Amino acid sequence: MKGVLEGIRVLDLSFALNGPIAGRILAELGAEVIKIEPPWGSARDFAPIVNGESINFIFINANKKFITLNLKTKEGVEIFKKLVRVSDVVLTNYRPGVLDKLGIGYEDLKKIKSDIIFVSSSGFGYNNPYSSLPAYDYIIQAMVGMYGVTGLEDLPIKTGPAILDVISGTFAALATLAAIHYKSLTGKGQFVDIAMFDVGLYAMIENIAGVMFEGKGSRFDKRLGNRHPVTAPYALYKTKDGYVFIATASDEQFHKLCKAMKMEHLINDKRFLTNDDRVKHVEELDAIINEWTSSKSSKEAVNILREYDIAVAEIKQPSDVIKEPLVTIRNMLVDVTHPKLGNIKILGSPLKLSETPGIVKEPGYPIGYHNIEIYKKLLNMSEKEIEELKLKGII
């Protein structure tokens, strides 16, 4: 099955997680994504390392083709410009201004190819006092207030995964799709400026809405542990062998929970009649639920509550999740073949479309794996020319 983006060529200059995730999404949808790295590699040392290969890199850069090119050399820059002439999109997560200094910023590239789509996914975006600052996921989380609402009352705690890198990469891919569609309508390319800061603020939409109208120190402006600011019960509860998360968002759901626990009397308890009452008396309510869950194993609690159509889940480790039947049912672990590691499984695509689904067919390959294929096919170089460039440190 052909991908919906077949025929679209993306030059991926990104590294680490934010930019590469955007490239992977486009590749899942069928774009030819050519990852360009310096001859010494880029973010290939992220653990775990197996047989000299970063598994992190292999997962994040699935479906791409891999070439090397030294953009710190004049000849490398000229080769890159030739690649731009036969491509549709340039993707980068370098700080604003870095590529401009090399002569390959958006203004430079649109002189070479007027309809190029230039996608930047940086920490703070272009043309502001923060543009040149270094940025990582957890730095942005701190700046947009995520630490202010995540963790315990006296202890800010970061999220486990680098969620803003992944979300920013997803927004960059979404913006790229919009730019590709616009180009199909008008023939015009454009500059896409995605900032992790903006995306982080967007992710905080409920809290920002809350503090805009309830103010500083309100329930939307503080860390509540595992509780929710506007509904209860909606929290983590101890079991005999771990924890479960139980979420109710209406009176009807709370009534079902009471019936599941054989505590129907709580339905008419004045402390818990409405959601506002339950939020006000959340300490007492959580103590009651916690006593019930503590007498059950996690699986037992989940099975009982799901019989009553209550949203509940056992708290699992990543090592447990990969054994979850739904992972197989949803095709979220797929078999691929790596030239050094052989047959391995990597994460599949969450893009489930009836006609044009996202497909993961290949892992991230070793550095420069497609040099000969790409330089021959796109720039008509001979193998001798390619070898000479390699000896000169250009590729």
CSV table of C-alpha atoms in Angstrom, one decimal, residues 116-372:
chain,number,residue,atom,x,y,z
A,116,ILE,CA,10.5,25.0,-0.5
A,117,ILE,CA,8.7,24.3,2.8
A,118,PHE,CA,11.1,25.1,5.6
A,119,VAL,CA,10.0,23.6,9.0
A,120,SER,CA,11.7,24.7,12.2
A,121,SER,CA,10.8,23.1,15.5
A,122,SER,CA,13.0,24.9,18.1
A,123,GLY,CA,12.8,25.7,21.8
A,124,PHE,CA,11.5,29.3,21.6
A,125,GLY,CA,10.9,30.0,17.9
A,126,TYR,CA,12.3,32.9,15.8
A,127,ASN,CA,12.6,36.6,16.3
A,128,ASN,CA,12.4,37.0,20.1
A,129,PRO,CA,14.8,37.5,23.0
A,130,TYR,CA,14.7,33.8,23.9
A,131,SER,CA,15.4,32.5,20.3
A,132,SER,CA,19.1,31.8,20.9
A,133,LEU,CA,18.8,30.1,24.3
A,134,PRO,CA,19.4,26.4,24.7
A,135,ALA,CA,16.2,24.4,25.3
A,136,TYR,CA,15.4,20.9,26.4
A,137,ASP,CA,12.0,19.3,27.2
A,138,TYR,CA,12.2,19.7,30.9
A,139,ILE,CA,13.5,23.3,30.6
A,140,ILE,CA,10.3,24.2,28.7
A,141,GLN,CA,8.2,22.3,31.2
A,142,ALA,CA,9.6,24.5,33.9
A,143,MET,CA,9.0,27.7,31.9
A,144,VAL,CA,5.4,27.0,31.0
A,145,GLY,CA,4.3,26.0,34.5
A,146,MET,CA,4.1,22.2,34.2
A,147,TYR,CA,6.3,21.7,37.3
A,148,GLY,CA,3.9,24.1,39.0
A,149,VAL,CA,1.1,21.7,38.7
A,150,THR,CA,2.9,18.3,38.6
A,151,GLY,CA,4.1,16.5,41.7
A,152,LEU,CA,3.5,16.8,45.4
A,153,GLU,CA,2.6,20.0,47.2
A,154,ASP,CA,6.2,20.6,48.3
A,155,LEU,CA,8.0,18.8,45.5
A,156,PRO,CA,7.8,19.6,41.8
A,157,ILE,CA,8.2,16.4,39.7
A,158,LYS,CA,9.0,16.2,36.0
A,159,THR,CA,7.1,13.9,33.7
A,160,GLY,CA,8.7,10.5,33.0
A,161,PRO,CA,8.9,10.7,29.2
A,162,ALA,CA,9.9,13.8,27.4
A,163,ILE,CA,6.3,14.6,26.4
A,164,LEU,CA,6.9,18.1,25.0
A,165,ASP,CA,9.6,16.8,22.6
A,166,VAL,CA,7.1,14.3,21.3
A,167,ILE,CA,4.2,16.7,21.2
A,168,SER,CA,6.3,19.4,19.5
A,169,GLY,CA,7.4,17.0,16.9
A,170,THR,CA,3.8,16.0,16.3
A,171,PHE,CA,2.8,19.7,15.9
A,172,ALA,CA,5.7,20.1,13.5
A,173,ALA,CA,4.5,17.2,11.4
A,174,LEU,CA,0.9,18.5,11.5
A,175,ALA,CA,2.1,22.0,10.3
A,176,THR,CA,4.1,20.3,7.6
A,177,LEU,CA,1.0,18.5,6.3
A,178,ALA,CA,-0.8,21.9,6.3
A,179,ALA,CA,2.0,23.5,4.3
A,180,ILE,CA,2.1,20.6,1.8
A,181,HIS,CA,-1.7,21.0,1.3
A,182,TYR,CA,-1.3,24.8,0.9
A,183,LYS,CA,1.4,24.2,-1.7
A,184,SER,CA,-0.9,21.8,-3.6
A,185,LEU,CA,-3.5,24.6,-3.8
A,186,THR,CA,-1.3,27.6,-4.5
A,187,GLY,CA,2.1,26.3,-5.6
A,188,LYS,CA,3.7,28.3,-2.8
A,189,GLY,CA,6.1,27.0,-0.1
A,190,GLN,CA,6.4,28.7,3.3
A,191,PHE,CA,8.3,29.0,6.6
A,192,VAL,CA,7.0,27.0,9.5
A,193,ASP,CA,8.0,28.2,13.0
A,194,ILE,CA,7.1,25.7,15.8
A,195,ALA,CA,8.3,26.6,19.3
A,196,MET,CA,8.3,24.0,22.1
A,197,PHE,CA,7.4,26.9,24.4
A,198,ASP,CA,4.2,27.5,22.5
A,199,VAL,CA,3.4,23.8,22.4
A,200,GLY,CA,4.0,23.5,26.1
A,201,LEU,CA,1.7,26.4,26.8
A,202,TYR,CA,-0.9,24.8,24.5
A,203,ALA,CA,-0.6,21.5,26.5
A,204,MET,CA,-1.4,23.6,29.6
A,205,ILE,CA,-4.6,24.8,28.1
A,206,GLU,CA,-6.9,23.7,31.0
A,207,ASN,CA,-4.6,25.2,33.7
A,208,ILE,CA,-4.1,28.5,31.8
A,209,ALA,CA,-7.9,28.8,31.3
A,210,GLY,CA,-8.4,28.2,35.0
A,211,VAL,CA,-5.8,30.7,36.3
A,212,MET,CA,-7.0,33.3,33.9
A,213,PHE,CA,-10.3,33.4,35.7
A,214,GLU,CA,-9.6,32.0,39.2
A,215,GLY,CA,-6.2,33.5,39.7
A,216,LYS,CA,-2.9,32.8,41.4
A,217,GLY,CA,-3.0,30.1,44.0
A,218,SER,CA,-6.2,28.6,42.7
A,219,ARG,CA,-6.7,24.9,42.2
A,220,PHE,CA,-5.4,25.3,38.6
A,221,ASP,CA,-2.2,26.9,39.9
A,222,LYS,CA,-0.9,24.3,42.3
A,223,ARG,CA,0.4,20.7,42.6
A,224,LEU,CA,-2.4,18.3,43.6
A,225,GLY,CA,-0.4,15.1,43.5
A,226,ASN,CA,-2.6,12.5,41.7
A,227,ARG,CA,-5.8,14.4,42.2
A,228,HIS,CA,-7.8,16.4,39.6
A,229,PRO,CA,-8.6,20.1,40.2
A,230,VAL,CA,-12.3,19.9,39.1
A,231,THR,CA,-13.6,16.3,39.6
A,232,ALA,CA,-13.5,13.6,42.2
A,233,PRO,CA,-12.9,10.8,42.7
A,234,TYR,CA,-10.1,11.0,40.1
A,235,ALA,CA,-6.9,9.7,41.6
A,236,LEU,CA,-4.4,6.9,42.4
A,237,TYR,CA,-5.3,4.3,44.9
A,238,LYS,CA,-3.2,1.6,46.7
A,239,THR,CA,-3.9,-2.1,46.2
A,240,LYS,CA,-2.4,-5.2,47.7
A,241,ASP,CA,0.2,-5.4,45.0
A,242,GLY,CA,0.5,-2.0,43.5
A,243,TYR,CA,-1.8,0.9,42.5
A,244,VAL,CA,-4.8,1.6,40.3
A,245,PHE,CA,-6.0,4.8,38.9
A,246,ILE,CA,-9.8,5.4,39.1
A,247,ALA,CA,-11.4,8.3,37.2
A,248,THR,CA,-15.0,9.5,37.5
A,249,ALA,CA,-16.3,12.6,35.8
A,250,SER,CA,-20.1,12.6,36.5
A,251,ASP,CA,-22.6,11.8,39.2
A,252,GLU,CA,-23.7,8.7,37.2
A,253,GLN,CA,-20.1,7.4,37.2
A,254,PHE,CA,-19.7,8.0,40.9
A,255,HIS,CA,-22.9,6.1,41.6
A,256,LYS,CA,-21.6,3.1,39.6
A,257,LEU,CA,-18.4,3.2,41.6
A,258,CYS,CA,-20.4,3.1,44.8
A,259,LYS,CA,-22.3,0.1,43.6
A,260,ALA,CA,-19.2,-1.6,42.5
A,261,MET,CA,-17.7,-1.2,46.0
A,262,LYS,CA,-21.0,-2.3,47.6
A,263,MET,CA,-21.2,1.1,49.2
A,264,GLU,CA,-24.5,2.4,47.8
A,265,HIS,CA,-25.0,4.4,51.0
A,266,LEU,CA,-22.4,6.9,49.8
A,267,ILE,CA,-24.7,7.9,46.9
A,268,ASN,CA,-26.9,9.8,49.4
A,269,ASP,CA,-24.1,10.9,51.7
A,270,LYS,CA,-24.4,14.7,51.9
A,271,ARG,CA,-20.6,15.0,51.6
A,272,PHE,CA,-20.7,13.4,48.2
A,273,LEU,CA,-24.0,14.3,46.6
A,274,THR,CA,-22.5,16.5,43.8
A,275,ASN,CA,-19.2,16.7,42.1
A,276,ASP,CA,-18.5,20.0,44.0
A,277,ASP,CA,-19.3,18.3,47.2
A,278,ARG,CA,-16.9,15.4,46.4
A,279,VAL,CA,-14.1,17.8,45.4
A,280,LYS,CA,-14.6,19.7,48.7
A,281,HIS,CA,-14.5,16.4,50.7
A,282,VAL,CA,-12.0,14.7,48.5
A,283,GLU,CA,-9.7,13.7,51.4
A,284,GLU,CA,-12.5,11.7,53.1
A,285,LEU,CA,-13.7,10.2,49.9
A,286,ASP,CA,-10.2,9.1,48.8
A,287,ALA,CA,-9.7,7.5,52.2
A,288,ILE,CA,-12.8,5.4,51.8
A,289,ILE,CA,-11.9,4.3,48.2
A,290,ASN,CA,-8.3,3.6,49.2
A,291,GLU,CA,-9.5,1.3,52.0
A,292,TRP,CA,-11.6,-0.7,49.5
A,293,THR,CA,-8.8,-0.9,46.9
A,294,SER,CA,-6.2,-1.9,49.5
A,295,SER,CA,-8.2,-5.1,50.2
A,296,LYS,CA,-7.9,-6.1,46.5
A,297,SER,CA,-5.1,-7.0,44.1
A,298,SER,CA,-4.8,-4.5,41.2
A,299,LYS,CA,-6.2,-7.0,38.7
A,300,GLU,CA,-9.1,-7.8,41.0
A,301,ALA,CA,-10.0,-4.1,41.5
A,302,VAL,CA,-9.8,-3.5,37.7
A,303,ASN,CA,-12.0,-6.4,36.9
A,304,ILE,CA,-14.6,-5.5,39.4
A,305,LEU,CA,-14.8,-1.8,38.3
A,306,ARG,CA,-14.8,-2.5,34.6
A,307,GLU,CA,-17.8,-4.7,35.1
A,308,TYR,CA,-19.6,-1.5,36.1
A,309,ASP,CA,-18.1,0.5,33.2
A,310,ILE,CA,-15.8,2.6,35.3
A,311,ALA,CA,-12.6,4.0,33.9
A,312,VAL,CA,-9.8,2.3,35.8
A,313,ALA,CA,-6.3,1.0,35.0
A,314,GLU,CA,-3.6,-0.8,36.8
A,315,ILE,CA,-0.3,1.1,37.1
A,316,LYS,CA,2.2,-0.6,35.0
A,317,GLN,CA,5.9,-0.4,34.2
A,318,PRO,CA,7.1,-0.1,30.6
A,319,SER,CA,8.4,-3.6,30.8
A,320,ASP,CA,4.9,-4.8,31.5
A,321,VAL,CA,3.2,-2.7,28.9
A,322,ILE,CA,5.0,-4.3,26.0
A,323,LYS,CA,3.4,-7.6,27.0
A,324,GLU,CA,-0.1,-6.1,27.0
A,325,PRO,CA,-2.3,-7.9,24.4
A,326,LEU,CA,-3.6,-4.6,23.1
A,327,VAL,CA,-0.1,-3.7,21.9
A,328,THR,CA,-0.3,-6.7,19.6
A,329,ILE,CA,-3.9,-6.2,18.6
A,330,ARG,CA,-3.2,-2.5,17.7
A,331,ASN,CA,0.0,-3.5,15.8
A,332,MET,CA,2.2,-1.2,18.0
A,333,LEU,CA,5.2,-3.5,17.9
A,334,VAL,CA,6.3,-4.4,14.5
A,335,ASP,CA,9.1,-6.6,13.1
A,336,VAL,CA,11.9,-5.0,11.1
A,337,THR,CA,15.3,-6.1,10.0
A,338,HIS,CA,18.4,-4.1,11.0
A,339,PRO,CA,21.8,-4.8,9.2
A,340,LYS,CA,23.7,-5.1,12.4
A,341,LEU,CA,21.0,-6.3,14.9
A,342,GLY,CA,19.1,-8.7,12.7
A,343,ASN,CA,15.3,-9.1,13.3
A,344,ILE,CA,14.1,-6.8,16.0
A,345,LYS,CA,10.8,-5.3,17.1
A,346,ILE,CA,10.2,-1.5,17.2
A,347,LEU,CA,7.2,0.7,17.9
A,348,GLY,CA,4.6,0.8,15.1
A,349,SER,CA,2.6,3.7,14.0
A,350,PRO,CA,-0.4,5.1,15.9
A,351,LEU,CA,-1.8,6.6,12.7
A,352,LYS,CA,-4.6,4.2,12.0
A,353,LEU,CA,-6.4,5.4,8.8
A,354,SER,CA,-8.7,3.1,6.8
A,355,GLU,CA,-7.2,4.0,3.5
A,356,THR,CA,-3.8,5.5,4.2
A,357,PRO,CA,-2.5,4.3,7.5
A,358,GLY,CA,0.9,5.1,8.9
A,359,ILE,CA,3.2,2.1,8.3
A,360,VAL,CA,6.6,1.3,9.9
A,361,LYS,CA,8.6,-0.9,7.6
A,362,GLU,CA,12.2,-0.1,8.5
A,363,PRO,CA,14.4,0.7,11.5
A,364,GLY,CA,16.8,3.6,11.8
A,365,TYR,CA,19.8,2.4,9.9
A,366,PRO,CA,23.6,2.8,10.6
A,367,ILE,CA,25.2,6.1,9.8
A,368,GLY,CA,25.6,6.9,6.1
A,369,TYR,CA,23.8,3.7,5.1
A,370,HIS,CA,22.1,5.2,2.0
A,371,ASN,CA,25.0,7.4,0.9
A,372,ILE,CA,25.5,5.6,-2.4
